[in-house]
Amino acid sequence: MIEVFFQYDFLQNALIAGILIGFIAPMLGVFLVVKRMSLVADALSHITLTGIAFHLMLANVFAVLSAYDPIFMGMVFAVIGALIIEQLRKVYTHFKEMAIPIILSGGVGLAVIFISLADGFNTDLYAYLFGSVAAVGQADLNTIIIITIIVVTLLILFYKEWFFISFDEEQASISGIRVDGWSFCSLFLWRSSLRQRCA
Amino acid sequence: MSSIIEVNNLTYQYTDIPVLENLNLSIERGSFLGLVGPNGSGKSTLIKCILGLAKPQAGTLSMFGSEINRFSEWGRIGYVSQRANRFNAGFPATVFEVVSMGLFGQVGLFRFIKKKDRNKVYDALQTVGMENFAKQPIGKLSGGQQQRVLIARALVSEPELLILDEPTVGIDAVSARKFYDLLGQLNREKGLTLLLVSHDVGTMTKYVTDVACLNKTIHFHGTAHDFEADKNLSTLYGYDVQQIIHEHEEIAK
Ligand SMILES: Nc1ncnc2c1ncn2[C@@H]1O[C@H](COP(=O)(O)OP(=O)(O)O)[C@@H](O)[C@H]1O
Ligand SMILES: [Mg+2]
């Protein structure tokens, strides 16, 4: 059974990708869990779909866009979504968790509108929604390796800031740590590691 | 004596009704100031303004001689917030780690905690008598013990000013007294300037050097002795007569 991993490249890729994601996702995830934001990943993956649908819709009108990978638009949407979540968390100080469902359901709603405008459900969309670990190619693997290195380096360098902010945002900001910047940065990191799931 | 905090004509409002209005206050270096006032009188709001967490609509505020917007040496100020156990009790941090957070601002970006910093953490834990709990998870301690740990965190950066917002809420009377003893000692021996908000006026006035009464604005600011002597004022601001009687009874026994 094990030896097939040495025979087939796609299995090797899947194995390495699985191990790397299994390594960094919990490292980042633990910060989200203690900040009570465990569902943020879900919200951001839905808003990524909105971005992809938006791209596909635009590509119907502007043919030039078809040349680009819609995932980039998805990432732009996810970053915007992350910014809005941070903003909403500030507005609903006592109900911070509300920010996530707002983005989640809003994102899905928008995605459905974009999909209809893009003339029905495009088969492309399935691939982005349900990626397959067995389909990880060499290019995807390279991206995953680069992202893993970036995430691990940033975590080591900024561990103490993240740790403090996750524990107590108010105290962290008094001690001179830029809480806004860090929260956003961690959401962004989460986003980039999430992207791998779609790969 | 020089003043550490100068507040001039400060007004702050969350909605259209001001919570603080034309407030003036100066805190002298080396003093131990007790801030008293009824619920909702704006004590926590004033502290938020001092810490730069709330931006006043009018007036000026200077810390250590510099305008608050230009002030950046937050390590000179320690703060223990009103709801001490606001954090998640399941948070996987040890007492040591929590106290070391107090140093993160000073250690700075891209740097790690060194041996010298570890020693500071143990010293701060020793000051509050919690050195034997360093390896314990913070969530497993009692409320009073957690409070001591948070004080150690506020002290570890060796601040010149320590601000405490109702630190003894939910702590039994004996522990509260020990706690005030500790604050008094820090004030006398280390010359730490303290700003203490407390409801427990009767006990607190035994330890502080000065008292300020707040209700939208400062109605009184003078020595603890003058505050106690002014019966109208001390009754108005919740000076707990019962407790004094109780204490006398105890002594008589
Ligand atoms: N975030 C807030 N938004 C609106 N009003 C607030 C807020 N925080 C406090 N207040 C109001 O400001 C007043 C002063 O509150 P606070 O400073 O917490 O009082 P204290 O600490 O003296 O009990 C109260 O009337 C309270 O209702
Ligand atoms: Mg208060």
Coordinates of C-alpha atoms and ligand atoms in Angstrom, one line a residue:
Chain A
M1 CA 0.0 0.0 0.0
I2 CA 2.7 2.5 1.1
E3 CA 4.8 1.9 -2.0
V4 CA 2.2 3.4 -4.3
F5 CA 3.2 6.7 -2.9
F6 CA 6.6 6.3 -4.4
Q7 CA 5.2 5.3 -7.8
Y8 CA 2.7 8.0 -8.5
D9 CA 3.6 11.7 -8.4
F10 CA 0.0 12.8 -7.8
L11 CA -0.1 10.7 -4.6
Q12 CA 3.2 12.2 -3.5
N13 CA 1.9 15.7 -4.1
A14 CA -1.3 14.9 -2.2
L15 CA 0.7 13.5 0.7
I16 CA 3.0 16.5 1.0
A17 CA 0.2 19.0 0.5
G18 CA -1.8 17.2 3.1
I19 CA 1.0 17.2 5.6
L20 CA 1.9 20.8 5.1
I21 CA -1.7 22.0 5.4
G22 CA -2.2 19.7 8.4
F23 CA 0.8 21.4 9.9
I24 CA 0.0 25.1 9.4
A25 CA -3.8 25.1 9.6
P26 CA -3.9 24.2 13.3
M27 CA -1.1 26.5 14.1
L28 CA -3.1 29.5 12.8
G29 CA -6.4 28.0 13.7
V30 CA -5.6 27.9 17.4
F31 CA -5.5 31.7 17.4
L32 CA -8.9 31.9 15.8
V33 CA -10.4 29.4 18.2
V34 CA -9.3 31.3 21.3
K35 CA -10.5 34.5 19.8
R36 CA -13.9 32.8 19.2
M37 CA -13.6 33.2 15.5
S38 CA -13.4 29.6 14.4
L39 CA -16.1 30.0 11.7
V40 CA -14.2 32.9 10.1
A41 CA -12.5 30.4 7.7
D42 CA -15.9 29.3 6.5
A43 CA -17.1 32.9 6.0
L44 CA -14.0 33.8 4.0
S45 CA -14.2 30.7 1.8
H46 CA -17.8 31.6 0.9
I47 CA -16.8 35.2 0.1
T48 CA -14.0 33.7 -2.1
L49 CA -16.8 32.0 -4.0
T50 CA -18.5 35.4 -4.4
G51 CA -15.3 36.8 -5.9
I52 CA -14.9 33.9 -8.3
A53 CA -18.6 34.2 -9.4
F54 CA -18.0 38.0 -9.8
H55 CA -15.0 37.3 -12.1
L56 CA -16.9 34.7 -14.1
M57 CA -19.7 37.2 -14.6
L58 CA -17.3 40.0 -15.7
A59 CA -15.6 37.5 -18.0
N60 CA -18.9 37.1 -19.9
V61 CA -18.8 40.8 -20.7
F62 CA -15.0 41.4 -20.9
A63 CA -13.5 38.5 -22.7
V64 CA -9.9 39.6 -21.8
L65 CA -10.6 38.5 -18.2
S66 CA -11.1 34.9 -19.2
A67 CA -7.3 34.7 -19.5
Y68 CA -6.9 35.1 -15.7
D69 CA -7.5 32.7 -12.9
P70 CA -10.7 33.7 -11.2
I71 CA -9.2 32.7 -7.8
F72 CA -7.4 36.1 -7.8
M73 CA -10.7 37.9 -7.7
G74 CA -11.7 35.4 -5.0
M75 CA -8.7 36.4 -3.0
V76 CA -9.4 40.1 -3.4
F77 CA -13.0 39.5 -2.2
A78 CA -11.7 37.5 0.8
V79 CA -9.3 40.4 1.8
I80 CA -12.2 42.8 1.5
G81 CA -14.3 40.4 3.5
A82 CA -11.6 40.2 6.2
L83 CA -11.5 44.0 6.4
I84 CA -15.3 44.2 6.8
I85 CA -15.3 41.5 9.5
E86 CA -12.7 43.5 11.5
Q87 CA -14.8 46.6 11.1
L88 CA -18.0 44.8 12.1
R89 CA -16.3 43.3 15.1
K90 CA -15.6 46.9 16.3
V91 CA -19.2 48.0 15.7
Y92 CA -20.7 45.1 17.5
T93 CA -18.3 45.1 20.5
H94 CA -20.5 42.9 22.6
F95 CA -21.6 40.5 19.8
K96 CA -18.4 40.2 17.9
E97 CA -19.3 36.8 16.5
M98 CA -22.1 38.4 14.5
A99 CA -19.5 39.7 12.0
I100 CA -19.0 36.2 10.7
P101 CA -22.5 35.2 9.8
I102 CA -23.2 38.6 8.2
I103 CA -20.3 38.1 5.8
L104 CA -21.1 34.4 5.4
S105 CA -24.7 34.8 4.4
G106 CA -24.1 38.1 2.6
G107 CA -21.3 36.5 0.6
V108 CA -23.4 33.5 -0.4
G109 CA -26.3 35.7 -1.4
L110 CA -24.1 37.9 -3.6
A111 CA -22.5 34.8 -5.1
V112 CA -25.9 33.5 -6.1
I113 CA -26.7 36.8 -7.8
F114 CA -23.4 36.9 -9.7
I115 CA -23.9 33.3 -10.7
S116 CA -27.3 34.0 -12.2
L117 CA -26.0 37.1 -13.9
A118 CA -23.2 34.9 -15.4
D119 CA -25.9 32.8 -17.0
G120 CA -26.4 30.0 -14.6
F121 CA -24.2 27.6 -12.8
N122 CA -20.9 27.4 -14.5
T123 CA -19.2 24.0 -14.3
D124 CA -15.9 25.8 -13.4
L125 CA -17.4 26.8 -10.1
Y126 CA -17.6 23.2 -8.9
A127 CA -13.8 22.9 -9.1
Y128 CA -13.4 25.9 -6.9
L129 CA -16.0 24.9 -4.4
F130 CA -14.8 21.3 -4.0
G131 CA -11.1 21.1 -4.7
S132 CA -9.5 17.7 -4.7
V133 CA -6.3 16.9 -2.9
A134 CA -5.5 14.3 -5.5
A135 CA -5.5 17.0 -8.2
V136 CA -2.7 19.0 -6.5
G137 CA -0.1 19.6 -9.2
Q138 CA 3.5 20.7 -9.0
A139 CA 2.7 24.4 -9.3
D140 CA 0.1 24.1 -6.5
L141 CA 2.6 22.3 -4.4
N142 CA 5.1 25.0 -4.8
T143 CA 2.6 27.6 -3.8
I144 CA 1.7 25.6 -0.7
I145 CA 5.4 25.2 0.2
I146 CA 6.0 29.0 -0.2
I147 CA 2.9 29.8 1.9
T148 CA 4.0 27.4 4.6
I149 CA 7.4 29.0 4.8
I150 CA 5.9 32.5 5.0
V151 CA 3.3 31.4 7.7
V152 CA 5.8 29.6 9.9
T153 CA 8.3 32.6 9.7
L154 CA 5.7 35.1 10.5
L155 CA 4.4 33.0 13.4
I156 CA 7.8 32.7 14.9
L157 CA 8.5 36.4 14.5
F158 CA 5.2 37.7 15.7
Y159 CA 4.1 35.0 18.1
K160 CA 4.2 37.2 21.1
E161 CA 2.0 39.9 19.5
W162 CA -0.6 37.4 18.3
F163 CA -0.5 35.7 21.7
F164 CA -1.2 38.9 23.5
I165 CA -3.9 40.1 21.2
S166 CA -5.7 36.7 21.3
F167 CA -5.6 36.9 25.1
D168 CA -6.7 40.5 25.7
E169 CA -7.1 43.0 22.8
E170 CA -7.6 46.0 25.1
Q171 CA -4.4 45.4 27.1
A172 CA -2.5 44.7 24.0
S173 CA -3.4 48.0 22.5
I174 CA -2.5 49.8 25.7
S175 CA 0.9 48.3 25.7
G176 CA 1.5 49.8 22.2
I177 CA 0.7 46.9 19.9
R178 CA -1.3 47.9 16.8
V179 CA -4.2 45.5 17.3
D180 CA -6.0 46.4 14.1
G181 CA -3.1 45.7 12.0
W182 CA -2.4 42.4 13.6
S183 CA -5.9 41.1 13.6
F184 CA -6.2 41.8 9.9
C185 CA -2.8 40.3 9.2
S186 CA -3.8 37.1 10.9
L187 CA -7.1 36.9 9.0
F188 CA -5.1 37.5 5.8
L189 CA -2.7 34.7 6.7
W190 CA -5.6 32.4 7.4
R191 CA -7.0 33.3 4.0
S192 CA -3.8 32.5 2.2
S193 CA -3.6 29.1 3.8
L194 CA -7.2 28.5 3.1
R195 CA -6.6 29.2 -0.6
Q196 CA -4.7 25.9 -0.6
R197 CA -7.9 24.0 0.0
C198 CA -9.2 25.3 -3.3
A199 CA -6.0 24.4 -5.1
Chain B
M1 CA 6.2 67.9 43.1
S2 CA 5.5 67.4 39.4
S3 CA 2.2 66.1 38.0
I4 CA 2.2 62.9 35.9
I5 CA -1.3 63.5 34.5
E6 CA -2.9 66.8 33.7
V7 CA -6.5 66.8 32.6
N8 CA -8.0 70.2 31.6
N9 CA -11.6 70.9 30.8
L10 CA -12.2 67.5 29.5
T11 CA -15.6 66.6 28.0
Y12 CA -16.5 63.1 26.8
Q13 CA -19.7 61.8 25.5
Y14 CA -20.8 58.4 24.1
T15 CA -24.2 59.7 23.0
D16 CA -25.4 63.3 23.1
I17 CA -25.3 63.5 26.9
P18 CA -21.8 64.1 28.3
V19 CA -20.5 61.5 30.7
L20 CA -17.6 63.7 31.7
E21 CA -18.0 67.5 31.5
N22 CA -15.3 70.2 32.1
L23 CA -13.3 67.9 34.1
N24 CA -10.0 69.0 35.6
L25 CA -7.6 66.7 37.4
S26 CA -4.0 66.5 38.1
I27 CA -2.2 63.6 39.6
E28 CA 1.0 64.2 41.4
R29 CA 4.0 62.0 41.1
G30 CA 4.2 59.6 44.1
S31 CA 0.6 60.0 45.2
F32 CA -1.9 57.2 45.8
L33 CA -5.1 58.6 44.6
G34 CA -8.5 56.9 45.2
L35 CA -11.1 57.8 42.7
V36 CA -14.7 57.4 44.0
G37 CA -18.1 58.1 42.6
P38 CA -21.5 56.4 42.2
N39 CA -22.2 53.8 39.5
G40 CA -22.2 55.4 36.1
S41 CA -20.4 58.5 37.2
G42 CA -17.8 58.1 34.5
K43 CA -14.9 56.7 36.5
S44 CA -14.1 54.0 33.9
T45 CA -14.7 56.4 31.1
L46 CA -12.1 58.9 32.6
I47 CA -9.6 56.0 32.8
K48 CA -10.3 55.1 29.2
C49 CA -9.5 58.7 28.2
I50 CA -6.3 58.7 30.2
L51 CA -5.3 55.4 28.5
G52 CA -6.1 56.8 25.1
L53 CA -8.8 54.1 24.6
A54 CA -11.4 56.9 24.3
K55 CA -10.9 60.2 22.5
P56 CA -12.4 63.1 24.4
Q57 CA -14.5 65.6 22.4
A58 CA -13.1 68.6 24.2
G59 CA -10.3 69.5 26.6
T60 CA -6.7 68.5 26.9
L61 CA -4.9 65.6 28.5
S62 CA -1.2 65.4 29.0
M63 CA 0.8 62.4 30.3
F64 CA 4.3 62.8 31.7
G65 CA 4.3 66.3 30.3
S66 CA 3.4 65.4 26.7
E67 CA 0.1 65.7 24.9
I68 CA -1.8 62.4 24.9
N69 CA -1.8 62.1 21.1
R70 CA 1.9 62.4 21.0
F71 CA 2.5 60.2 24.0
S72 CA 4.0 56.8 23.1
E73 CA 5.8 55.5 26.2
W74 CA 3.0 53.3 27.3
G75 CA 5.4 51.1 29.2
R76 CA 5.5 53.8 31.9
I77 CA 1.8 53.0 32.7
G78 CA 0.4 49.8 34.1
Y79 CA -3.3 49.1 33.9
V80 CA -5.6 46.6 35.4
S81 CA -9.0 46.8 33.9
Q82 CA -12.4 46.6 35.6
R83 CA -13.5 43.2 34.4
A84 CA -10.4 41.3 35.2
N85 CA -11.6 38.0 34.1
R86 CA -12.8 39.2 30.8
F87 CA -10.5 36.7 29.2
N88 CA -11.5 33.2 28.2
A89 CA -11.0 31.0 31.2
G90 CA -10.0 28.2 28.9
F91 CA -7.2 30.2 27.3
P92 CA -4.2 28.0 27.2
A93 CA -1.7 30.4 28.9
T94 CA 0.3 29.8 32.0
V95 CA 0.6 32.5 34.7
F96 CA 4.2 33.0 33.5
E97 CA 3.1 33.7 30.0
V98 CA 0.4 36.1 31.1
V99 CA 2.8 38.1 33.1
S100 CA 5.4 38.2 30.4
M101 CA 2.8 39.8 28.1
G102 CA 3.4 43.0 30.1
L103 CA 6.9 43.1 28.6
F104 CA 5.9 42.6 25.0
G105 CA 5.5 46.3 24.3
Q106 CA 9.0 47.0 25.6
V107 CA 10.7 44.0 24.1
G108 CA 9.5 45.2 20.7
L109 CA 9.0 43.7 17.3
F110 CA 11.2 40.8 16.0
R111 CA 12.6 40.2 19.5
F112 CA 12.2 37.4 21.9
I113 CA 11.9 37.2 25.7
K114 CA 15.4 36.8 27.2
K115 CA 16.8 35.6 30.5
K116 CA 16.7 39.1 31.9
D117 CA 13.0 39.4 31.0
R118 CA 12.3 36.0 32.6
N119 CA 13.8 37.3 35.8
K120 CA 11.7 40.4 35.7
V121 CA 8.6 38.2 35.4
Y122 CA 9.6 36.1 38.4
D123 CA 10.3 39.3 40.4
A124 CA 6.8 40.7 39.6
L125 CA 5.2 37.4 40.6
Q126 CA 7.1 37.5 43.8
T127 CA 5.9 41.0 44.5
V128 CA 2.3 39.8 44.4
G129 CA 3.1 36.5 46.1
M130 CA 2.3 34.3 43.2
E131 CA 5.8 32.9 42.3
N132 CA 4.7 29.3 43.1
F133 CA 2.0 29.4 40.5
A134 CA 4.1 30.4 37.5
K135 CA 3.5 27.1 35.6
Q136 CA -0.3 26.9 36.4
P137 CA -2.8 27.7 33.7
I138 CA -4.4 31.1 34.3
G139 CA -7.9 29.7 34.1
K140 CA -7.4 27.3 37.0
L141 CA -6.7 30.1 39.6
S142 CA -9.3 31.7 41.8
G143 CA -10.6 35.2 41.0
G144 CA -8.3 36.8 43.6
Q145 CA -5.3 35.0 42.4
Q146 CA -6.0 35.9 38.8
Q147 CA -6.3 39.5 39.9
R148 CA -2.8 39.3 41.5
V149 CA -1.4 37.8 38.3
L150 CA -2.9 40.7 36.3
I151 CA -1.3 43.2 38.7
A152 CA 2.0 41.4 38.3
R153 CA 1.6 41.8 34.5
A154 CA 0.9 45.5 35.0
L155 CA 4.0 45.8 37.3
V156 CA 6.4 43.8 35.2
S157 CA 7.3 46.7 32.8
E158 CA 8.2 48.7 35.9
P159 CA 5.7 51.4 35.3
E160 CA 5.8 54.8 37.1
L161 CA 2.0 55.0 37.2
L162 CA -0.4 52.1 37.9
I163 CA -4.1 52.5 37.2
L164 CA -6.6 50.0 38.7
D165 CA -10.3 50.0 37.9
E166 CA -12.2 48.4 40.8
P167 CA -9.7 45.7 41.3
T168 CA -11.3 44.2 44.4
V169 CA -14.7 43.4 43.0
G170 CA -15.5 39.8 43.7
I171 CA -12.6 39.4 46.2
D172 CA -13.2 38.6 49.8
A173 CA -12.6 41.3 52.5
V174 CA -9.4 39.7 53.8
S175 CA -7.8 39.3 50.4
A176 CA -8.9 42.8 49.5
R177 CA -7.2 44.2 52.5
K178 CA -4.0 42.3 51.8
F179 CA -4.3 43.7 48.3
Y180 CA -4.5 47.3 49.5
D181 CA -1.6 46.6 51.8
L182 CA 0.4 45.5 48.7
L183 CA -0.6 48.7 46.8
G184 CA 0.3 50.9 49.8
Q185 CA 3.7 49.2 50.0
L186 CA 4.4 49.7 46.3
N187 CA 3.5 53.3 46.7
R188 CA 5.7 53.9 49.8
E189 CA 8.7 51.7 48.9
K190 CA 8.9 51.9 45.2
G191 CA 7.5 55.4 44.8
L192 CA 4.9 54.1 42.4
T193 CA 2.1 56.5 41.6
L194 CA -1.3 54.9 41.9
L195 CA -4.7 55.7 40.6
L196 CA -7.3 53.4 42.2
V197 CA -11.0 53.3 41.4
S198 CA -12.9 51.6 44.2
H199 CA -16.4 51.1 45.5
D200 CA -15.1 50.0 48.8
V201 CA -14.6 53.5 50.0
G202 CA -14.5 52.8 53.7
T203 CA -11.5 50.4 53.4
M204 CA -9.8 52.2 50.6
T205 CA -9.5 55.6 52.3
K206 CA -7.3 53.9 55.0
Y207 CA -4.7 53.2 52.4
V208 CA -4.7 56.1 49.9
T209 CA -3.1 59.4 50.3
D210 CA -5.6 61.4 48.3
V211 CA -9.2 61.1 47.3
A212 CA -11.0 62.5 44.2
C213 CA -14.8 62.4 44.0
L214 CA -16.2 62.2 40.5
N215 CA -19.7 62.6 39.2
K216 CA -19.5 64.0 35.7
T217 CA -16.8 66.3 36.9
I218 CA -14.5 66.3 39.9
H219 CA -16.4 67.6 43.0
F220 CA -13.5 67.1 45.5
H221 CA -9.9 66.5 45.3
G222 CA -7.9 66.5 48.5
T223 CA -6.1 64.4 51.1
A224 CA -7.8 61.2 52.4
H225 CA -7.8 62.9 55.8
D226 CA -9.8 65.9 54.6
F227 CA -12.2 63.6 52.8
E228 CA -13.0 61.6 55.9
A229 CA -13.3 64.7 57.9
D230 CA -15.9 66.1 55.6
K231 CA -18.9 64.0 56.7
N232 CA -21.3 65.3 54.0
L233 CA -18.9 64.4 51.3
S234 CA -17.9 61.0 52.7
T235 CA -21.6 60.0 53.2
L236 CA -22.5 61.2 49.8
Y237 CA -19.7 59.2 48.2
G238 CA -20.6 55.9 49.9
Y239 CA -18.3 56.1 52.9
D240 CA -19.3 52.8 54.5
V241 CA -20.2 53.7 58.1
Q242 CA -21.3 50.2 58.9
Q243 CA -17.9 48.9 58.2
I244 CA -16.2 51.3 60.6
I245 CA -18.6 50.3 63.4
H246 CA -17.9 46.7 62.5
E247 CA -14.1 47.3 62.8
H248 CA -14.4 49.0 66.1
E249 CA -16.4 46.1 67.4
E250 CA -13.8 43.8 66.3
I251 CA -11.1 45.8 68.0
A252 CA -13.2 45.9 71.2
K253 CA -13.6 42.1 71.3
Ligands
LIG1 N1 -19.7 52.0 25.5 C1 -20.7 52.9 26.0 N2 -21.6 53.4 25.2 C2 -22.6 54.2 25.7 N3 -22.6 54.7 27.0 C3 -21.7 54.2 27.8 C4 -20.7 53.3 27.4 N4 -19.9 53.0 28.4 C5 -20.4 53.7 29.5 N5 -21.5 54.4 29.1 C6 -22.2 55.3 30.0 O1 -21.4 56.2 30.5 C7 -21.7 56.4 31.9 C8 -20.4 56.3 32.7 O2 -20.0 54.9 32.7 P1 -18.7 54.4 33.4 O3 -17.6 55.3 33.1 O4 -18.5 53.0 33.1 O5 -19.1 54.6 34.9 P2 -18.4 54.1 36.3 O6 -17.2 53.3 35.9 O7 -18.2 55.3 37.1 O8 -19.4 53.2 36.9 C9 -22.8 55.5 32.2 O9 -24.0 56.2 32.3 C10 -22.8 54.5 31.1 O10 -24.2 54.1 30.9
MG2 MG -16.5 51.5 36.1

